[in-house]
Every structure is written in structure tokens, then in C-alpha cells.
Coordinates of C-alpha atoms in Angstrom, one line a residue:
X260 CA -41.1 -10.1 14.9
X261 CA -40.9 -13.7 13.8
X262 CA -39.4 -15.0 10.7
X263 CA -42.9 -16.8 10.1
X264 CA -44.8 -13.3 10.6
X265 CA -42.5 -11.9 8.6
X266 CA -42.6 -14.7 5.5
X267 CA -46.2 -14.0 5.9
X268 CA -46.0 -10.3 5.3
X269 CA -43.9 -11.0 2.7
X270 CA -46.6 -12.9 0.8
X271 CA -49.2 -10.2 1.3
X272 CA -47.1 -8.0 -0.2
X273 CA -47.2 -9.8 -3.0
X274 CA -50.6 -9.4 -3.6
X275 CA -51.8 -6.0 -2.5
X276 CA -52.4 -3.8 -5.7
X277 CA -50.5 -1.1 -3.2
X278 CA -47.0 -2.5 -3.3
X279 CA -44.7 -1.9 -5.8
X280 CA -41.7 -4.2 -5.0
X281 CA -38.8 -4.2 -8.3
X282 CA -35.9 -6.0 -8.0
X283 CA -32.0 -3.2 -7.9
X284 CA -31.5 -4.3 -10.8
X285 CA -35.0 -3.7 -12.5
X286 CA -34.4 0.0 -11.4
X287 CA -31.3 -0.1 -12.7
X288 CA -32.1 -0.9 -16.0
X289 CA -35.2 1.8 -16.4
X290 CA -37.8 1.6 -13.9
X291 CA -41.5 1.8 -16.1
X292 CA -42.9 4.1 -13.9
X293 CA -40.5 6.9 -13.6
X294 CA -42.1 9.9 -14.9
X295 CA -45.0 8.4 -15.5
X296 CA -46.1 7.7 -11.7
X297 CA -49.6 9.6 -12.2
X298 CA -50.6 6.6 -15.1
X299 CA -50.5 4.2 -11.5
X300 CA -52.6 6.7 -9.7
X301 CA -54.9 7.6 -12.9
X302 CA -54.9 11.0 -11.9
X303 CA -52.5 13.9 -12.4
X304 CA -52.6 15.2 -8.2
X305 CA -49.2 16.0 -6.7
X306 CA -46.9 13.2 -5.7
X307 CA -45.2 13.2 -2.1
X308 CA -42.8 10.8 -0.7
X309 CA -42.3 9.2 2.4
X310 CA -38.8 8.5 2.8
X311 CA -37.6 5.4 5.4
X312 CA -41.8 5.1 6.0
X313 CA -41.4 2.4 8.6
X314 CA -45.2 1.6 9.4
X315 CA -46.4 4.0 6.7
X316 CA -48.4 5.8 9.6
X317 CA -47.5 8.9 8.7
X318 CA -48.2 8.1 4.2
X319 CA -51.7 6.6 5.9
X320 CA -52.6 10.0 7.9
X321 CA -51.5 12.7 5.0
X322 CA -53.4 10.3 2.6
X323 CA -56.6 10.4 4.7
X324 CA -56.2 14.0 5.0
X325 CA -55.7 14.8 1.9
X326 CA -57.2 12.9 -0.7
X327 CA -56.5 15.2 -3.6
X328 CA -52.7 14.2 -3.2
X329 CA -51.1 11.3 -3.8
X330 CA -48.4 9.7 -1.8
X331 CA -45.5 7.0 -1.6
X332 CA -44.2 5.7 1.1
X333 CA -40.3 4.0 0.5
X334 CA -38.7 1.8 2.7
X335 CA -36.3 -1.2 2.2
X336 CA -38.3 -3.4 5.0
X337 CA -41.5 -4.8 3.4
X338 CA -42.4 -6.3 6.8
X339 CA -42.9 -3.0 8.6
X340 CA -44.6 -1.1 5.6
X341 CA -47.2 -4.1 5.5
X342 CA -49.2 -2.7 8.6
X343 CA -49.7 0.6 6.2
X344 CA -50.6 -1.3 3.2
X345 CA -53.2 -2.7 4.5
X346 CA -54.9 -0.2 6.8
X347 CA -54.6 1.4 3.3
X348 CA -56.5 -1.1 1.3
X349 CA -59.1 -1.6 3.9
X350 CA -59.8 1.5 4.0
X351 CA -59.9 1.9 0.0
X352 CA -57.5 4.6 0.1
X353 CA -56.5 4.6 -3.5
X354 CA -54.2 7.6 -3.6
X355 CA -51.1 6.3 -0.8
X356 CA -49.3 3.1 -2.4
X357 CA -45.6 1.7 -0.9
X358 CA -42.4 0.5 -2.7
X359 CA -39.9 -1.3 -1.1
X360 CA -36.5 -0.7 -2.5
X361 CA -33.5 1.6 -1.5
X362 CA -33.9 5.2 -1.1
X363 CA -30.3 5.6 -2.6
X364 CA -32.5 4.7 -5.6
X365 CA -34.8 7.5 -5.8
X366 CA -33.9 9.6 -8.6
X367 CA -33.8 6.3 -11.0
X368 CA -37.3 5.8 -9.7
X369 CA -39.0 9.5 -10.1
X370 CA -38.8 11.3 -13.0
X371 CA -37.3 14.9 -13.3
X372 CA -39.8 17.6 -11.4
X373 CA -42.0 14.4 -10.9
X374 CA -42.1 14.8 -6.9
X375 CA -44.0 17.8 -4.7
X376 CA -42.9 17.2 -1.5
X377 CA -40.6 14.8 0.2
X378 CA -40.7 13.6 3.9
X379 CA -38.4 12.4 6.0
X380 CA -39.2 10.8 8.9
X381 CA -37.0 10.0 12.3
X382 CA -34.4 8.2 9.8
X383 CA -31.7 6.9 11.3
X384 CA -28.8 9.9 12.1
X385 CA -25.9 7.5 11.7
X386 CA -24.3 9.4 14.4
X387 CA -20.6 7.8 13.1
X388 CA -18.4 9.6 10.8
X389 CA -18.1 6.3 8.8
X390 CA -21.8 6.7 8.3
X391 CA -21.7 10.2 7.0
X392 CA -23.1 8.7 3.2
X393 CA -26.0 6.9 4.7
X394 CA -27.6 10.1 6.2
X395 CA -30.6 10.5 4.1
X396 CA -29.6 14.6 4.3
X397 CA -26.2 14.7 3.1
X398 CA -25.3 16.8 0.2
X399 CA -25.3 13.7 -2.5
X400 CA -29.1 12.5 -1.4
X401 CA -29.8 16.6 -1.8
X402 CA -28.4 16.2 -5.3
X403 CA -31.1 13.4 -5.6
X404 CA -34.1 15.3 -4.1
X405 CA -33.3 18.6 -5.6
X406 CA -33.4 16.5 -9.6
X407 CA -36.8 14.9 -9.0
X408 CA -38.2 17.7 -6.8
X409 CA -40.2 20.0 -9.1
X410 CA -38.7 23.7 -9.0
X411 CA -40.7 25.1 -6.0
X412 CA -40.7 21.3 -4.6
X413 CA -40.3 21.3 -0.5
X414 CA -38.5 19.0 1.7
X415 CA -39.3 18.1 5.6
X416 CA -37.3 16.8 8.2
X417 CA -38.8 15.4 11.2
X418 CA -36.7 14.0 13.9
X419 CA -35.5 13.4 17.6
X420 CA -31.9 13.4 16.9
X421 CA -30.2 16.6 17.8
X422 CA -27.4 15.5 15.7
X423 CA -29.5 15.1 12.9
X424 CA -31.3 18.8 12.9
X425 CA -28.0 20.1 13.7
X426 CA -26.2 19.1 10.9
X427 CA -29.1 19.3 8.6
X428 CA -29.3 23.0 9.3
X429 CA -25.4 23.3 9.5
X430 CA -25.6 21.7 5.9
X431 CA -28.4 23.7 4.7
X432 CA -26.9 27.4 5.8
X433 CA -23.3 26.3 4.1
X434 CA -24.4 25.1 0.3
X435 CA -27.1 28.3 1.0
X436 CA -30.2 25.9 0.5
X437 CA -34.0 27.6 1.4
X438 CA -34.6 26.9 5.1
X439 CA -38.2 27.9 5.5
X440 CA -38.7 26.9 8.8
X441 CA -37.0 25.4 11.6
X442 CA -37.9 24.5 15.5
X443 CA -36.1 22.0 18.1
X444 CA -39.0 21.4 19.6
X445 CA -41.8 21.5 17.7
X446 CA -44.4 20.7 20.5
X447 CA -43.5 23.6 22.6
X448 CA -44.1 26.3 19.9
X449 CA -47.3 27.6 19.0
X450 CA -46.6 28.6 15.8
X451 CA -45.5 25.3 14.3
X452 CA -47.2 24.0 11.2
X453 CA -50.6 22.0 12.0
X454 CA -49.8 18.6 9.3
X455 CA -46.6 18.3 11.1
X456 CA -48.2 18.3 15.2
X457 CA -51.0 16.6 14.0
X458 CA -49.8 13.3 12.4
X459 CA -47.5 11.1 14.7
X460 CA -45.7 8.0 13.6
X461 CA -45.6 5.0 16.7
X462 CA -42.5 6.1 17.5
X463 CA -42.8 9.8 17.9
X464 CA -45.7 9.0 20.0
X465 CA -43.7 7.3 22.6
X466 CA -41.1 9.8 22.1
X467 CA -43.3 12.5 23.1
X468 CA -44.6 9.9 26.3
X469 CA -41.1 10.6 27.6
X470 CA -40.8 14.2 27.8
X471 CA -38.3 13.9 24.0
X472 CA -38.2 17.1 21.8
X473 CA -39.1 16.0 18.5
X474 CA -37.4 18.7 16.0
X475 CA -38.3 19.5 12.3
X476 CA -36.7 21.2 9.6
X477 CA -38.8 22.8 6.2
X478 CA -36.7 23.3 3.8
X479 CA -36.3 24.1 -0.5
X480 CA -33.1 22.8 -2.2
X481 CA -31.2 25.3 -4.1
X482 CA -28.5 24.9 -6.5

């Protein structure tokens, strides 16, 4: 993408009602709307995040499904989450919004219990050792789900790294976490869950074009 498409993302982000976009240190300081995310939404439906939401494809597609739930997609790249934000306002879908800030962030941004339902969508694995803290499924982003999921609160993984599922599960079975369901290739079994076969991001889409196993994980976090 060009740095002029993206400068001009960058100012329609500005004005869609959909974006929230606060500055690290505005989080840092007390974010307004932790705890208090149903005031945006005016309604008191479940919330569910999107975590690393690219596109927002897959925030777009739950939304349209179902309306009675409210969801966020996060991502640091405002550029990318633009094509969502707008599908999203021309299609008045007033219960999907984005913020653009660091999902490191996220339990200074929700509120304790606040959260329903967190996905995770083909995030990066960061295959390297030196990497290990940036894997949105090690055990100090669990920490962060676990405080601002509410007690019964569910996570997903949704992936085509290998090396992802298998040390997410390896994780999950040692710290004795809730592993509710688990495939390594979701396409090839029957009895996988119809919202995760039925909503694709752009990416899983080509994945699947090329024969890839796309693996997913269902999980509760338990401490």
C-alpha cells in the first residue's frame, strides 16, 4: 500500500464515529471507557474482541450475524482496519466499532469481567525464542484475558501455524487451563463449530486455496 493511501486512511479514521484511536499514554493514564464500554454501544449486549483484526473481516461477519452482540476489533495498523470500518458504517452496523492501539494494552482498556469472548485470529506465531513475549498466547497475555474476561468468558484461537496450536495447547494442558475444543484441521472435521467454518478472514481464504490446514483452539482460562 502507498504512503498516500495510507495518509488517506489515516484521515478517515479520523472521522468515522467507529474508531476509537487514544494515544499509549491516554491509556495509561485511565482510559474513559474501561468498564464502561456498553455507554459507547448504548446497550448492555456482550462485548467480544477481535485481537490483531487486520481487515476487521472477521469483527464485520460476527457483527452481521449476530446483532445482539457487540464487538471490537484491535489492531495497532489503522490502515488495514479502515477496509472494516467502513464496510461497517455503510452498512450501519452500529454494534462492531475498532481501536487502534497495542494489544499489550488490553486490560488497561476493558474493565474487570467486562469482555465475553476474545478472538484471536492468524496472529503472528513469532516462531523465535526471542519472540516468546510477543505471542498474543503466552502465559502473561493469559493473565490479561483471564482479568477482563468475565468468569465463564471463552477464548478462540484460529490459526495456520502449527507452532502456534502446538504450543498453545502445550501451554494450556501445563498451567491446567479449560481446553474445550481443539482440531488441526478444522476443515476436514465434521464436527467443528459452524461460527468458526463459516467466517473466513482474506487470508485464511487463500490459505485454504492452497490445500493449508487452518487449526483452532476453544479454550476458558483458569487460575
Amino acid at each position: 500500500m502507498g504512503s498516500k493511501n495510507k495518509l488517506k486512511r489515516f484521515r478517515e479514521n479520523e472521522t468515522f464515529t467507529n474508531v476509537i484511536q487514544p494515544t499509549r499514554q491516554e491509556v495509561l493514564d485511565g482510559f474513559p471507557l474501561k468498564g464502561v464500554w456498553n455507554t459507547y454501544f448504548n446497550n448492555s449486549n456482550p462485548i467480544v474482541l477481535e485481537l490483531g483484526c487486520g481487515k476487521g473481516e472477521y469483527s464485520i461477519d460476527l457483527a452481521r450475524k449476530n446483532p445482539n452482540i457487540n464487538y471490537i476489533g484491535i489492531d495497532i495498523k489503522g490502515a488495514r482496519f479502515w477496509r472494516g470500518a467502513k464496510t461497517a458504517l455503510e452498512e450501519n452496523l452500529n454494534n462492531v466499532a475498532f481501536l487502534r492501539t497495542q494489544i499489550e494494552l488490553v486490560d488497561l482498556l476493558f474493565g474487570e469481567n467486562e469482555v465475553s469472548e476474545i478472538w484471536i485470529t492468524f496472529p503472528d506465531p513469532q516462531i523465535k525464542y526471542t519472540r516468546t513475549k510477543h505471542r498474543l498466547t503466552n502465559t502473561e497475555f493469559l493473565k490479561k484475558y483471564h482479568h477482563i474476561l468475565n468468569p465463564e468468558g471463552i477464548v478462540n484461537l484460529k490459526t495456520d501455524s502449527e507452532f502456534m496450536h502446538g504450543y498453545t495447547l502445550g501451554l494450556l494442558h501445563g498451567e491446567g487451563h479449560e481446553i474445550l475444543y481443539a482440531h488441526h484441521d478444522i476443515y476436514k472435521n465434521y464436527h467443528a463449530p459452524k461460527e468458526v467454518t463459516s467466517t473466513q478472514t482474506f487470508y485464511e481464504s487463500q490459505y485454504l486455496e492452497k490445500g493449508k490446514p487452518i487449526t483452532y483452539i476453544k479454550f476458558r482460562i483458569r487460575y
